[in-house]
């Protein structure tokens, strides 16, 4: 597959709320990663929840689809990613889409462990 045939995820169109920026900074401090696929609607919704600024500046996005731009499908297999999106925060997996409050709870849980 040539690079021109690779698919990119849809652009994030929402802007980050003050709460999302705060959550984003905490995610960045914990080297959070979000594993997803360009075709995954829940991944897109998760990105929209955080918004453009918080997501792009704070979260390492790992593309798991083989035909996705910058695909790291082998890494996704090695990590045993169960589905998309899956957050990896503090070395722990948190599968599924989360709202800002749930992400905050995950952050507190990881910090406390």
PDB file of N, CA and C in Angstrom:
ATOM      1  N   UNK A   1       0.853  -1.186   0.000  1.00  0.00           N
ATOM      2  CA  UNK A   1       0.000   0.000   0.000  1.00  0.00           C
ATOM      3  C   UNK A   1       0.893   1.242   0.000  1.00  0.00           C
ATOM      4  N   UNK A   2       0.657   2.126  -0.926  1.00  0.00           N
ATOM      5  CA  UNK A   2       1.463   3.351  -0.965  1.00  0.00           C
ATOM      6  C   UNK A   2       0.902   4.367   0.014  1.00  0.00           C
ATOM      7  N   UNK A   3       1.726   5.351   0.344  1.00  0.00           N
ATOM      8  CA  UNK A   3       1.316   6.368   1.320  1.00  0.00           C
ATOM      9  C   UNK A   3       0.047   7.083   0.875  1.00  0.00           C
ATOM     10  N   UNK A   4      -0.114   7.265  -0.435  1.00  0.00           N
ATOM     11  CA  UNK A   4      -1.292   7.980  -0.928  1.00  0.00           C
ATOM     12  C   UNK A   4      -2.580   7.192  -0.706  1.00  0.00           C
ATOM     13  N   UNK A   5      -2.449   5.876  -0.491  1.00  0.00           N
ATOM     14  CA  UNK A   5      -3.628   5.041  -0.259  1.00  0.00           C
ATOM     15  C   UNK A   5      -3.941   4.873   1.226  1.00  0.00           C
ATOM     16  N   UNK A   6      -3.113   5.432   2.080  1.00  0.00           N
ATOM     17  CA  UNK A   6      -3.341   5.335   3.524  1.00  0.00           C
ATOM     18  C   UNK A   6      -4.462   6.291   3.927  1.00  0.00           C
ATOM     19  N   UNK A   7      -5.212   5.912   4.937  1.00  0.00           N
ATOM     20  CA  UNK A   7      -6.326   6.737   5.396  1.00  0.00           C
ATOM     21  C   UNK A   7      -5.989   7.428   6.709  1.00  0.00           C
ATOM     22  N   UNK A   8      -6.329   8.699   6.767  1.00  0.00           N
ATOM     23  CA  UNK A   8      -6.111   9.487   7.978  1.00  0.00           C
ATOM     24  C   UNK A   8      -7.424   9.597   8.742  1.00  0.00           C
ATOM     25  N   UNK A   9      -7.347   9.726  10.069  1.00  0.00           N
ATOM     26  CA  UNK A   9      -8.577   9.921  10.837  1.00  0.00           C
ATOM     27  C   UNK A   9      -9.183  11.282  10.507  1.00  0.00           C
ATOM     28  N   UNK A  10     -10.496  11.448  10.723  1.00  0.00           N
ATOM     29  CA  UNK A  10     -11.110  12.756  10.477  1.00  0.00           C
ATOM     30  C   UNK A  10     -10.506  13.826  11.388  1.00  0.00           C
ATOM     31  N   UNK A  11     -10.515  15.052  10.910  1.00  0.00           N
ATOM     32  CA  UNK A  11      -9.978  16.168  11.686  1.00  0.00           C
ATOM     33  C   UNK A  11     -10.838  16.427  12.922  1.00  0.00           C
ATOM     34  N   UNK A  12     -10.200  16.816  14.001  1.00  0.00           N
ATOM     35  CA  UNK A  12     -10.916  17.211  15.218  1.00  0.00           C
ATOM     36  C   UNK A  12     -11.446  18.620  14.966  1.00  0.00           C
ATOM     37  N   UNK A  13     -12.742  18.817  15.142  1.00  0.00           N
ATOM     38  CA  UNK A  13     -13.351  20.115  14.826  1.00  0.00           C
ATOM     39  C   UNK A  13     -13.749  20.914  16.062  1.00  0.00           C
ATOM     40  N   UNK A  14     -13.768  20.279  17.224  1.00  0.00           N
ATOM     41  CA  UNK A  14     -14.166  20.993  18.439  1.00  0.00           C
ATOM     42  C   UNK A  14     -12.961  21.680  19.068  1.00  0.00           C
ATOM     43  N   UNK A  15     -13.237  22.752  19.805  1.00  0.00           N
ATOM     44  CA  UNK A  15     -12.185  23.427  20.565  1.00  0.00           C
ATOM     45  C   UNK A  15     -12.268  22.955  22.006  1.00  0.00           C
ATOM     46  N   UNK A  16     -11.146  22.934  22.665  1.00  0.00           N
ATOM     47  CA  UNK A  16     -11.070  22.398  24.023  1.00  0.00           C
ATOM     48  C   UNK A  16     -11.650  23.360  25.050  1.00  0.00           C
ATOM     49  N   UNK A  17     -12.437  22.812  25.956  1.00  0.00           N
ATOM     50  CA  UNK A  17     -12.938  23.591  27.091  1.00  0.00           C
ATOM     51  C   UNK A  17     -11.798  23.745  28.093  1.00  0.00           C
ATOM     52  N   UNK A  18     -11.980  24.619  29.067  1.00  0.00           N
ATOM     53  CA  UNK A  18     -10.966  24.800  30.115  1.00  0.00           C
ATOM     54  C   UNK A  18     -10.736  23.478  30.847  1.00  0.00           C
ATOM     55  N   UNK A  19     -11.816  22.734  31.101  1.00  0.00           N
ATOM     56  CA  UNK A  19     -11.692  21.438  31.776  1.00  0.00           C
ATOM     57  C   UNK A  19     -10.892  20.459  30.912  1.00  0.00           C
ATOM     58  N   UNK A  20     -11.152  20.458  29.598  1.00  0.00           N
ATOM     59  CA  UNK A  20     -10.437  19.547  28.697  1.00  0.00           C
ATOM     60  C   UNK A  20      -8.948  19.873  28.660  1.00  0.00           C
ATOM     61  N   UNK A  21      -8.604  21.158  28.670  1.00  0.00           N
ATOM     62  CA  UNK A  21      -7.196  21.571  28.668  1.00  0.00           C
ATOM     63  C   UNK A  21      -6.516  21.081  29.945  1.00  0.00           C
ATOM     64  N   UNK A  22      -7.216  21.219  31.077  1.00  0.00           N
ATOM     65  CA  UNK A  22      -6.679  20.764  32.369  1.00  0.00           C
ATOM     66  C   UNK A  22      -6.454  19.244  32.344  1.00  0.00           C
ATOM     67  N   UNK A  23      -7.447  18.507  31.871  1.00  0.00           N
ATOM     68  CA  UNK A  23      -7.331  17.048  31.771  1.00  0.00           C
ATOM     69  C   UNK A  23      -6.191  16.688  30.817  1.00  0.00           C
ATOM     70  N   UNK A  24      -6.095  17.413  29.704  1.00  0.00           N
ATOM     71  CA  UNK A  24      -5.031  17.174  28.729  1.00  0.00           C
ATOM     72  C   UNK A  24      -3.650  17.330  29.333  1.00  0.00           C
ATOM     73  N   UNK A  25      -3.470  18.364  30.149  1.00  0.00           N
ATOM     74  CA  UNK A  25      -2.164  18.590  30.791  1.00  0.00           C
ATOM     75  C   UNK A  25      -1.818  17.435  31.728  1.00  0.00           C
ATOM     76  N   UNK A  26      -2.830  16.942  32.439  1.00  0.00           N
ATOM     77  CA  UNK A  26      -2.591  15.818  33.352  1.00  0.00           C
ATOM     78  C   UNK A  26      -2.286  14.534  32.575  1.00  0.00           C
ATOM     79  N   UNK A  27      -2.980  14.343  31.445  1.00  0.00           N
ATOM     80  CA  UNK A  27      -2.704  13.181  30.596  1.00  0.00           C
ATOM     81  C   UNK A  27      -1.273  13.248  30.064  1.00  0.00           C
ATOM     82  N   UNK A  28      -0.861  14.441  29.638  1.00  0.00           N
ATOM     83  CA  UNK A  28       0.494  14.618  29.103  1.00  0.00           C
ATOM     84  C   UNK A  28       1.540  14.307  30.172  1.00  0.00           C
ATOM     85  N   UNK A  29       1.296  14.767  31.401  1.00  0.00           N
ATOM     86  CA  UNK A  29       2.234  14.530  32.507  1.00  0.00           C
ATOM     87  C   UNK A  29       2.400  13.036  32.779  1.00  0.00           C
ATOM     88  N   UNK A  30       1.367  12.256  32.442  1.00  0.00           N
ATOM     89  CA  UNK A  30       1.413  10.804  32.659  1.00  0.00           C
ATOM     90  C   UNK A  30       1.791  10.045  31.376  1.00  0.00           C
ATOM     91  N   UNK A  31       2.213  10.790  30.342  1.00  0.00           N
ATOM     92  CA  UNK A  31       2.575  10.186  29.044  1.00  0.00           C
ATOM     93  C   UNK A  31       1.461   9.296  28.491  1.00  0.00           C
ATOM     94  N   UNK A  32       0.232   9.799  28.554  1.00  0.00           N
ATOM     95  CA  UNK A  32      -0.924   9.031  28.094  1.00  0.00           C
ATOM     96  C   UNK A  32      -0.861   8.770  26.591  1.00  0.00           C
ATOM     97  N   UNK A  33      -1.309   7.580  26.229  1.00  0.00           N
ATOM     98  CA  UNK A  33      -1.415   7.198  24.824  1.00  0.00           C
ATOM     99  C   UNK A  33      -2.843   6.749  24.566  1.00  0.00           C
ATOM    100  N   UNK A  34      -3.354   7.112  23.385  1.00  0.00           N
ATOM    101  CA  UNK A  34      -4.656   6.609  22.977  1.00  0.00           C
ATOM    102  C   UNK A  34      -4.465   5.770  21.720  1.00  0.00           C
ATOM    103  N   UNK A  35      -4.827   4.498  21.827  1.00  0.00           N
ATOM    104  CA  UNK A  35      -4.757   3.586  20.695  1.00  0.00           C
ATOM    105  C   UNK A  35      -6.106   3.609  19.994  1.00  0.00           C
ATOM    106  N   UNK A  36      -6.083   3.759  18.669  1.00  0.00           N
ATOM    107  CA  UNK A  36      -7.333   3.827  17.931  1.00  0.00           C
ATOM    108  C   UNK A  36      -7.148   3.461  16.473  1.00  0.00           C
ATOM    109  N   UNK A  37      -8.203   3.681  15.699  1.00  0.00           N
ATOM    110  CA  UNK A  37      -8.188   3.420  14.262  1.00  0.00           C
ATOM    111  C   UNK A  37      -8.934   4.555  13.568  1.00  0.00           C
ATOM    112  N   UNK A  38      -8.460   4.902  12.382  1.00  0.00           N
ATOM    113  CA  UNK A  38      -9.049   6.039  11.666  1.00  0.00           C
ATOM    114  C   UNK A  38     -10.536   5.864  11.405  1.00  0.00           C
ATOM    115  N   UNK A  39     -11.000   4.622  11.266  1.00  0.00           N
ATOM    116  CA  UNK A  39     -12.399   4.347  10.944  1.00  0.00           C
ATOM    117  C   UNK A  39     -13.292   4.225  12.183  1.00  0.00           C
ATOM    118  N   UNK A  40     -12.705   4.339  13.358  1.00  0.00           N
ATOM    119  CA  UNK A  40     -13.420   4.107  14.620  1.00  0.00           C
ATOM    120  C   UNK A  40     -14.188   5.360  15.061  1.00  0.00           C
ATOM    121  N   UNK A  41     -15.516   5.262  15.074  1.00  0.00           N
ATOM    122  CA  UNK A  41     -16.334   6.426  15.444  1.00  0.00           C
ATOM    123  C   UNK A  41     -16.158   6.796  16.919  1.00  0.00           C
ATOM    124  N   UNK A  42     -15.959   5.807  17.781  1.00  0.00           N
ATOM    125  CA  UNK A  42     -15.769   6.108  19.207  1.00  0.00           C
ATOM    126  C   UNK A  42     -14.438   6.822  19.445  1.00  0.00           C
ATOM    127  N   UNK A  43     -13.432   6.489  18.633  1.00  0.00           N
ATOM    128  CA  UNK A  43     -12.133   7.179  18.739  1.00  0.00           C
ATOM    129  C   UNK A  43     -12.302   8.647  18.359  1.00  0.00           C
ATOM    130  N   UNK A  44     -13.034   8.875  17.272  1.00  0.00           N
ATOM    131  CA  UNK A  44     -13.285  10.247  16.828  1.00  0.00           C
ATOM    132  C   UNK A  44     -14.052  11.010  17.906  1.00  0.00           C
ATOM    133  N   UNK A  45     -15.085  10.377  18.467  1.00  0.00           N
ATOM    134  CA  UNK A  45     -15.869  11.027  19.525  1.00  0.00           C
ATOM    135  C   UNK A  45     -14.987  11.351  20.728  1.00  0.00           C
ATOM    136  N   UNK A  46     -14.048  10.444  21.056  1.00  0.00           N
ATOM    137  CA  UNK A  46     -13.139  10.676  22.180  1.00  0.00           C
ATOM    138  C   UNK A  46     -12.271  11.899  21.909  1.00  0.00           C
ATOM    139  N   UNK A  47     -11.766  12.008  20.695  1.00  0.00           N
ATOM    140  CA  UNK A  47     -10.945  13.169  20.320  1.00  0.00           C
ATOM    141  C   UNK A  47     -11.772  14.448  20.388  1.00  0.00           C
ATOM    142  N   UNK A  48     -13.017  14.379  19.916  1.00  0.00           N
ATOM    143  CA  UNK A  48     -13.900  15.549  19.934  1.00  0.00           C
ATOM    144  C   UNK A  48     -14.191  15.984  21.378  1.00  0.00           C
ATOM    145  N   UNK A  49     -14.304  15.020  22.293  1.00  0.00           N
ATOM    146  CA  UNK A  49     -14.551  15.328  23.705  1.00  0.00           C
ATOM    147  C   UNK A  49     -13.411  16.169  24.271  1.00  0.00           C
ATOM    148  N   UNK A  50     -12.178  15.792  23.953  1.00  0.00           N
ATOM    149  CA  UNK A  50     -11.020  16.556  24.434  1.00  0.00           C
ATOM    150  C   UNK A  50     -10.832  17.844  23.641  1.00  0.00           C
ATOM    151  N   UNK A  51     -11.176  17.802  22.368  1.00  0.00           N
ATOM    152  CA  UNK A  51     -11.009  18.985  21.527  1.00  0.00           C
ATOM    153  C   UNK A  51      -9.609  19.078  20.950  1.00  0.00           C
ATOM    154  N   UNK A  52      -9.520  19.912  19.915  1.00  0.00           N
ATOM    155  CA  UNK A  52      -8.295  20.070  19.136  1.00  0.00           C
ATOM    156  C   UNK A  52      -7.066  20.368  19.985  1.00  0.00           C
ATOM    157  N   UNK A  53      -7.139  21.406  20.782  1.00  0.00           N
ATOM    158  CA  UNK A  53      -5.963  21.876  21.520  1.00  0.00           C
ATOM    159  C   UNK A  53      -5.482  20.843  22.533  1.00  0.00           C
ATOM    160  N   UNK A  54      -6.396  20.341  23.350  1.00  0.00           N
ATOM    161  CA  UNK A  54      -6.016  19.389  24.401  1.00  0.00           C
ATOM    162  C   UNK A  54      -5.524  18.075  23.809  1.00  0.00           C
ATOM    163  N   UNK A  55      -6.183  17.587  22.761  1.00  0.00           N
ATOM    164  CA  UNK A  55      -5.786  16.288  22.215  1.00  0.00           C
ATOM    165  C   UNK A  55      -4.445  16.371  21.501  1.00  0.00           C
ATOM    166  N   UNK A  56      -4.303  17.326  20.586  1.00  0.00           N
ATOM    167  CA  UNK A  56      -3.089  17.352  19.765  1.00  0.00           C
ATOM    168  C   UNK A  56      -1.843  17.721  20.561  1.00  0.00           C
ATOM    169  N   UNK A  57      -1.995  18.490  21.627  1.00  0.00           N
ATOM    170  CA  UNK A  57      -0.808  18.898  22.389  1.00  0.00           C
ATOM    171  C   UNK A  57      -0.497  17.969  23.563  1.00  0.00           C
ATOM    172  N   UNK A  58      -1.427  17.081  23.907  1.00  0.00           N
ATOM    173  CA  UNK A  58      -1.269  16.318  25.148  1.00  0.00           C
ATOM    174  C   UNK A  58      -1.212  14.809  25.003  1.00  0.00           C
ATOM    175  N   UNK A  59      -1.806  14.283  23.944  1.00  0.00           N
ATOM    176  CA  UNK A  59      -2.003  12.839  23.859  1.00  0.00           C
ATOM    177  C   UNK A  59      -1.206  12.244  22.700  1.00  0.00           C
ATOM    178  N   UNK A  60      -0.490  11.169  22.962  1.00  0.00           N
ATOM    179  CA  UNK A  60       0.176  10.421  21.892  1.00  0.00           C
ATOM    180  C   UNK A  60      -0.872   9.494  21.286  1.00  0.00           C
ATOM    181  N   UNK A  61      -1.212   9.732  20.014  1.00  0.00           N
ATOM    182  CA  UNK A  61      -2.201   8.895  19.334  1.00  0.00           C
ATOM    183  C   UNK A  61      -1.477   7.795  18.567  1.00  0.00           C
ATOM    184  N   UNK A  62      -1.882   6.550  18.789  1.00  0.00           N
ATOM    185  CA  UNK A  62      -1.290   5.396  18.122  1.00  0.00           C
ATOM    186  C   UNK A  62      -2.322   4.823  17.154  1.00  0.00           C
ATOM    187  N   UNK A  63      -2.034   4.882  15.867  1.00  0.00           N
ATOM    188  CA  UNK A  63      -2.933   4.352  14.829  1.00  0.00           C
ATOM    189  C   UNK A  63      -2.726   2.847  14.718  1.00  0.00           C
ATOM    190  N   UNK A  64      -3.801   2.085  14.935  1.00  0.00           N
ATOM    191  CA  UNK A  64      -3.703   0.627  14.928  1.00  0.00           C
ATOM    192  C   UNK A  64      -4.156  -0.014  13.614  1.00  0.00           C
ATOM    193  N   UNK A  65      -4.895   0.718  12.792  1.00  0.00           N
ATOM    194  CA  UNK A  65      -5.360   0.156  11.519  1.00  0.00           C
ATOM    195  C   UNK A  65      -4.179   0.018  10.559  1.00  0.00           C
ATOM    196  N   UNK A  66      -4.048  -1.161   9.949  1.00  0.00           N
ATOM    197  CA  UNK A  66      -2.923  -1.405   9.037  1.00  0.00           C
ATOM    198  C   UNK A  66      -2.886  -0.404   7.894  1.00  0.00           C
ATOM    199  N   UNK A  67      -4.063   0.019   7.417  1.00  0.00           N
ATOM    200  CA  UNK A  67      -4.110   0.933   6.276  1.00  0.00           C
ATOM    201  C   UNK A  67      -4.270   2.388   6.708  1.00  0.00           C
ATOM    202  N   UNK A  68      -3.971   2.669   7.971  1.00  0.00           N
ATOM    203  CA  UNK A  68      -4.031   4.042   8.472  1.00  0.00           C
ATOM    204  C   UNK A  68      -2.697   4.755   8.312  1.00  0.00           C
ATOM    205  N   UNK A  69      -2.746   6.072   8.232  1.00  0.00           N
ATOM    206  CA  UNK A  69      -1.534   6.882   8.154  1.00  0.00           C
ATOM    207  C   UNK A  69      -0.719   6.668   9.432  1.00  0.00           C
ATOM    208  N   UNK A  70       0.585   6.477   9.289  1.00  0.00           N
ATOM    209  CA  UNK A  70       1.491   6.233  10.422  1.00  0.00           C
ATOM    210  C   UNK A  70       1.068   5.012  11.249  1.00  0.00           C
ATOM    211  N   UNK A  71       0.591   3.985  10.580  1.00  0.00           N
ATOM    212  CA  UNK A  71       0.117   2.776  11.259  1.00  0.00           C
ATOM    213  C   UNK A  71       1.201   2.149  12.131  1.00  0.00           C
ATOM    214  N   UNK A  72       0.795   1.779  13.337  1.00  0.00           N
ATOM    215  CA  UNK A  72       1.666   1.046  14.256  1.00  0.00           C
ATOM    216  C   UNK A  72       0.942  -0.228  14.689  1.00  0.00           C
ATOM    217  N   UNK A  73       0.338  -0.905  13.708  1.00  0.00           N
ATOM    218  CA  UNK A  73      -0.493  -2.078  14.006  1.00  0.00           C
ATOM    219  C   UNK A  73       0.275  -3.165  14.760  1.00  0.00           C
ATOM    220  N   UNK A  74       1.566  -3.311  14.485  1.00  0.00           N
ATOM    221  CA  UNK A  74       2.359  -4.324  15.185  1.00  0.00           C
ATOM    222  C   UNK A  74       2.454  -3.988  16.679  1.00  0.00           C
ATOM    223  N   UNK A  75       2.677  -2.726  16.989  1.00  0.00           N
ATOM    224  CA  UNK A  75       2.738  -2.282  18.387  1.00  0.00           C
ATOM    225  C   UNK A  75       1.404  -2.558  19.085  1.00  0.00           C
ATOM    226  N   UNK A  76       0.306  -2.289  18.389  1.00  0.00           N
ATOM    227  CA  UNK A  76      -1.026  -2.533  18.963  1.00  0.00           C
ATOM    228  C   UNK A  76      -1.196  -4.010  19.308  1.00  0.00           C
ATOM    229  N   UNK A  77      -0.718  -4.883  18.407  1.00  0.00           N
ATOM    230  CA  UNK A  77      -0.777  -6.334  18.660  1.00  0.00           C
ATOM    231  C   UNK A  77       0.080  -6.696  19.866  1.00  0.00           C
ATOM    232  N   UNK A  78       1.315  -6.176  19.884  1.00  0.00           N
ATOM    233  CA  UNK A  78       2.241  -6.483  20.978  1.00  0.00           C
ATOM    234  C   UNK A  78       1.691  -6.029  22.327  1.00  0.00           C
ATOM    235  N   UNK A  79       0.984  -4.904  22.333  1.00  0.00           N
ATOM    236  CA  UNK A  79       0.417  -4.366  23.571  1.00  0.00           C
ATOM    237  C   UNK A  79      -0.880  -5.072  23.967  1.00  0.00           C
ATOM    238  N   UNK A  80      -1.409  -5.906  23.066  1.00  0.00           N
ATOM    239  CA  UNK A  80      -2.655  -6.615  23.364  1.00  0.00           C
ATOM    240  C   UNK A  80      -3.842  -5.676  23.496  1.00  0.00           C
ATOM    241  N   UNK A  81      -3.891  -4.668  22.636  1.00  0.00           N
ATOM    242  CA  UNK A  81      -4.982  -3.684  22.690  1.00  0.00           C
ATOM    243  C   UNK A  81      -6.300  -4.396  22.385  1.00  0.00           C
ATOM    244  N   UNK A  82      -7.269  -4.351  23.331  1.00  0.00           N
ATOM    245  CA  UNK A  82      -8.494  -5.132  23.187  1.00  0.00           C
ATOM    246  C   UNK A  82      -9.532  -4.529  22.239  1.00  0.00           C
ATOM    247  N   UNK A  83      -9.477  -3.230  22.020  1.00  0.00           N
ATOM    248  CA  UNK A  83     -10.457  -2.561  21.174  1.00  0.00           C
ATOM    249  C   UNK A  83     -10.132  -1.082  21.128  1.00  0.00           C
ATOM    250  N   UNK A  84     -10.925  -0.339  20.390  1.00  0.00           N
ATOM    251  CA  UNK A  84     -10.643   1.091  20.201  1.00  0.00           C
ATOM    252  C   UNK A  84     -11.819   1.939  20.669  1.00  0.00           C
ATOM    253  N   UNK A  85     -11.525   3.061  21.296  1.00  0.00           N
ATOM    254  CA  UNK A  85     -10.200   3.477  21.745  1.00  0.00           C
ATOM    255  C   UNK A  85      -9.786   2.733  23.013  1.00  0.00           C
ATOM    256  N   UNK A  86      -8.496   2.612  23.201  1.00  0.00           N
ATOM    257  CA  UNK A  86      -7.941   2.133  24.469  1.00  0.00           C
ATOM    258  C   UNK A  86      -6.904   3.142  24.921  1.00  0.00           C
ATOM    259  N   UNK A  87      -7.083   3.631  26.132  1.00  0.00           N
ATOM    260  CA  UNK A  87      -6.100   4.529  26.741  1.00  0.00           C
ATOM    261  C   UNK A  87      -5.050   3.687  27.445  1.00  0.00           C
ATOM    262  N   UNK A  88      -3.787   4.082  27.333  1.00  0.00           N
ATOM    263  CA  UNK A  88      -2.728   3.498  28.150  1.00  0.00           C
ATOM    264  C   UNK A  88      -2.148   4.660  28.948  1.00  0.00           C
ATOM    265  N   UNK A  89      -2.394   4.604  30.250  1.00  0.00           N
ATOM    266  CA  UNK A  89      -1.991   5.684  31.157  1.00  0.00           C
ATOM    267  C   UNK A  89      -1.281   5.037  32.339  1.00  0.00           C
ATOM    268  N   UNK A  90      -0.066   5.475  32.585  1.00  0.00           N
ATOM    269  CA  UNK A  90       0.700   4.900  33.688  1.00  0.00           C
ATOM    270  C   UNK A  90       0.918   3.412  33.538  1.00  0.00           C
ATOM    271  N   UNK A  91       1.024   2.946  32.287  1.00  0.00           N
ATOM    272  CA  UNK A  91       1.264   1.530  32.034  1.00  0.00           C
ATOM    273  C   UNK A  91       0.033   0.647  32.156  1.00  0.00           C
ATOM    274  N   UNK A  92      -1.125   1.249  32.444  1.00  0.00           N
ATOM    275  CA  UNK A  92      -2.365   0.476  32.581  1.00  0.00           C
ATOM    276  C   UNK A  92      -3.281   0.754  31.397  1.00  0.00           C
ATOM    277  N   UNK A  93      -4.019  -0.274  30.962  1.00  0.00           N
ATOM    278  CA  UNK A  93      -4.972  -0.116  29.862  1.00  0.00           C
ATOM    279  C   UNK A  93      -6.354   0.235  30.390  1.00  0.00           C
ATOM    280  N   UNK A  94      -6.980   1.195  29.711  1.00  0.00           N
ATOM    281  CA  UNK A  94      -8.351   1.595  30.025  1.00  0.00           C
ATOM    282  C   UNK A  94      -9.133   1.615  28.716  1.00  0.00           C
ATOM    283  N   UNK A  95      -9.755   0.465  28.350  1.00  0.00           N
ATOM    284  CA  UNK A  95     -10.488   0.395  27.088  1.00  0.00           C
ATOM    285  C   UNK A  95     -11.782   1.200  27.135  1.00  0.00           C
ATOM    286  N   UNK A  96     -12.141   1.753  25.990  1.00  0.00           N
ATOM    287  CA  UNK A  96     -13.427   2.428  25.844  1.00  0.00           C
ATOM    288  C   UNK A  96     -13.334   3.937  25.855  1.00  0.00           C
ATOM    289  N   UNK A  97     -14.387   4.533  25.327  1.00  0.00           N
ATOM    290  CA  UNK A  97     -14.505   5.984  25.280  1.00  0.00           C
ATOM    291  C   UNK A  97     -14.847   6.503  26.674  1.00  0.00           C
ATOM    292  N   UNK A  98     -14.238   7.620  27.066  1.00  0.00           N
ATOM    293  CA  UNK A  98     -14.485   8.192  28.396  1.00  0.00           C
ATOM    294  C   UNK A  98     -14.816   9.668  28.273  1.00  0.00           C
ATOM    295  N   UNK A  99     -15.747  10.138  29.110  1.00  0.00           N
ATOM    296  CA  UNK A  99     -15.981  11.582  29.142  1.00  0.00           C
ATOM    297  C   UNK A  99     -14.904  12.213  30.026  1.00  0.00           C
ATOM    298  N   UNK A 100     -14.906  13.537  30.122  1.00  0.00           N
ATOM    299  CA  UNK A 100     -13.842  14.224  30.863  1.00  0.00           C
ATOM    300  C   UNK A 100     -13.796  13.811  32.331  1.00  0.00           C
ATOM    301  N   UNK A 101     -14.975  13.611  32.936  1.00  0.00           N
ATOM    302  CA  UNK A 101     -15.019  13.202  34.345  1.00  0.00           C
ATOM    303  C   UNK A 101     -14.398  11.815  34.518  1.00  0.00           C
ATOM    304  N   UNK A 102     -14.715  10.912  33.593  1.00  0.00           N
ATOM    305  CA  UNK A 102     -14.155   9.552  33.671  1.00  0.00           C
ATOM    306  C   UNK A 102     -12.641   9.580  33.465  1.00  0.00           C
ATOM    307  N   UNK A 103     -12.169  10.414  32.543  1.00  0.00           N
ATOM    308  CA  UNK A 103     -10.716  10.537  32.345  1.00  0.00           C
ATOM    309  C   UNK A 103     -10.059  11.070  33.612  1.00  0.00           C
ATOM    310  N   UNK A 104     -10.714  12.027  34.261  1.00  0.00           N
ATOM    311  CA  UNK A 104     -10.195  12.592  35.507  1.00  0.00           C
ATOM    312  C   UNK A 104     -10.095  11.502  36.580  1.00  0.00           C
ATOM    313  N   UNK A 105     -11.116  10.642  36.656  1.00  0.00           N
ATOM    314  CA  UNK A 105     -11.103   9.535  37.624  1.00  0.00           C
ATOM    315  C   UNK A 105      -9.961   8.564  37.327  1.00  0.00           C
ATOM    316  N   UNK A 106      -9.739   8.273  36.031  1.00  0.00           N
ATOM    317  CA  UNK A 106      -8.637   7.383  35.641  1.00  0.00           C
ATOM    318  C   UNK A 106      -7.306   8.001  36.052  1.00  0.00           C
ATOM    319  N   UNK A 107      -7.147   9.292  35.792  1.00  0.00           N
ATOM    320  CA  UNK A 107      -5.907  10.002  36.145  1.00  0.00           C
ATOM    321  C   UNK A 107      -5.650   9.895  37.650  1.00  0.00           C
ATOM    322  N   UNK A 108      -6.680  10.132  38.452  1.00  0.00           N
ATOM    323  CA  UNK A 108      -6.537  10.058  39.915  1.00  0.00           C
ATOM    324  C   UNK A 108      -6.178   8.640  40.349  1.00  0.00           C
ATOM    325  N   UNK A 109      -6.813   7.653  39.712  1.00  0.00           N
ATOM    326  CA  UNK A 109      -6.548   6.243  40.026  1.00  0.00           C
ATOM    327  C   UNK A 109      -5.082   5.909  39.727  1.00  0.00           C
ATOM    328  N   UNK A 110      -4.594   6.342  38.559  1.00  0.00           N
ATOM    329  CA  UNK A 110      -3.208   6.063  38.161  1.00  0.00           C
ATOM    330  C   UNK A 110      -2.233   6.778  39.091  1.00  0.00           C
ATOM    331  N   UNK A 111      -2.527   8.025  39.425  1.00  0.00           N
ATOM    332  CA  UNK A 111      -1.647   8.792  40.323  1.00  0.00           C
ATOM    333  C   UNK A 111      -1.594   8.165  41.709  1.00  0.00           C
ATOM    334  N   UNK A 112      -2.713   7.581  42.123  1.00  0.00           N
ATOM    335  CA  UNK A 112      -2.792   6.997  43.459  1.00  0.00           C
ATOM    336  C   UNK A 112      -2.156   5.625  43.567  1.00  0.00           C
ATOM    337  N   UNK A 113      -1.894   5.002  42.406  1.00  0.00           N
ATOM    338  CA  UNK A 113      -1.363   3.625  42.456  1.00  0.00           C
ATOM    339  C   UNK A 113       0.150   3.606  42.549  1.00  0.00           C
TER     340      UNK A 113
END
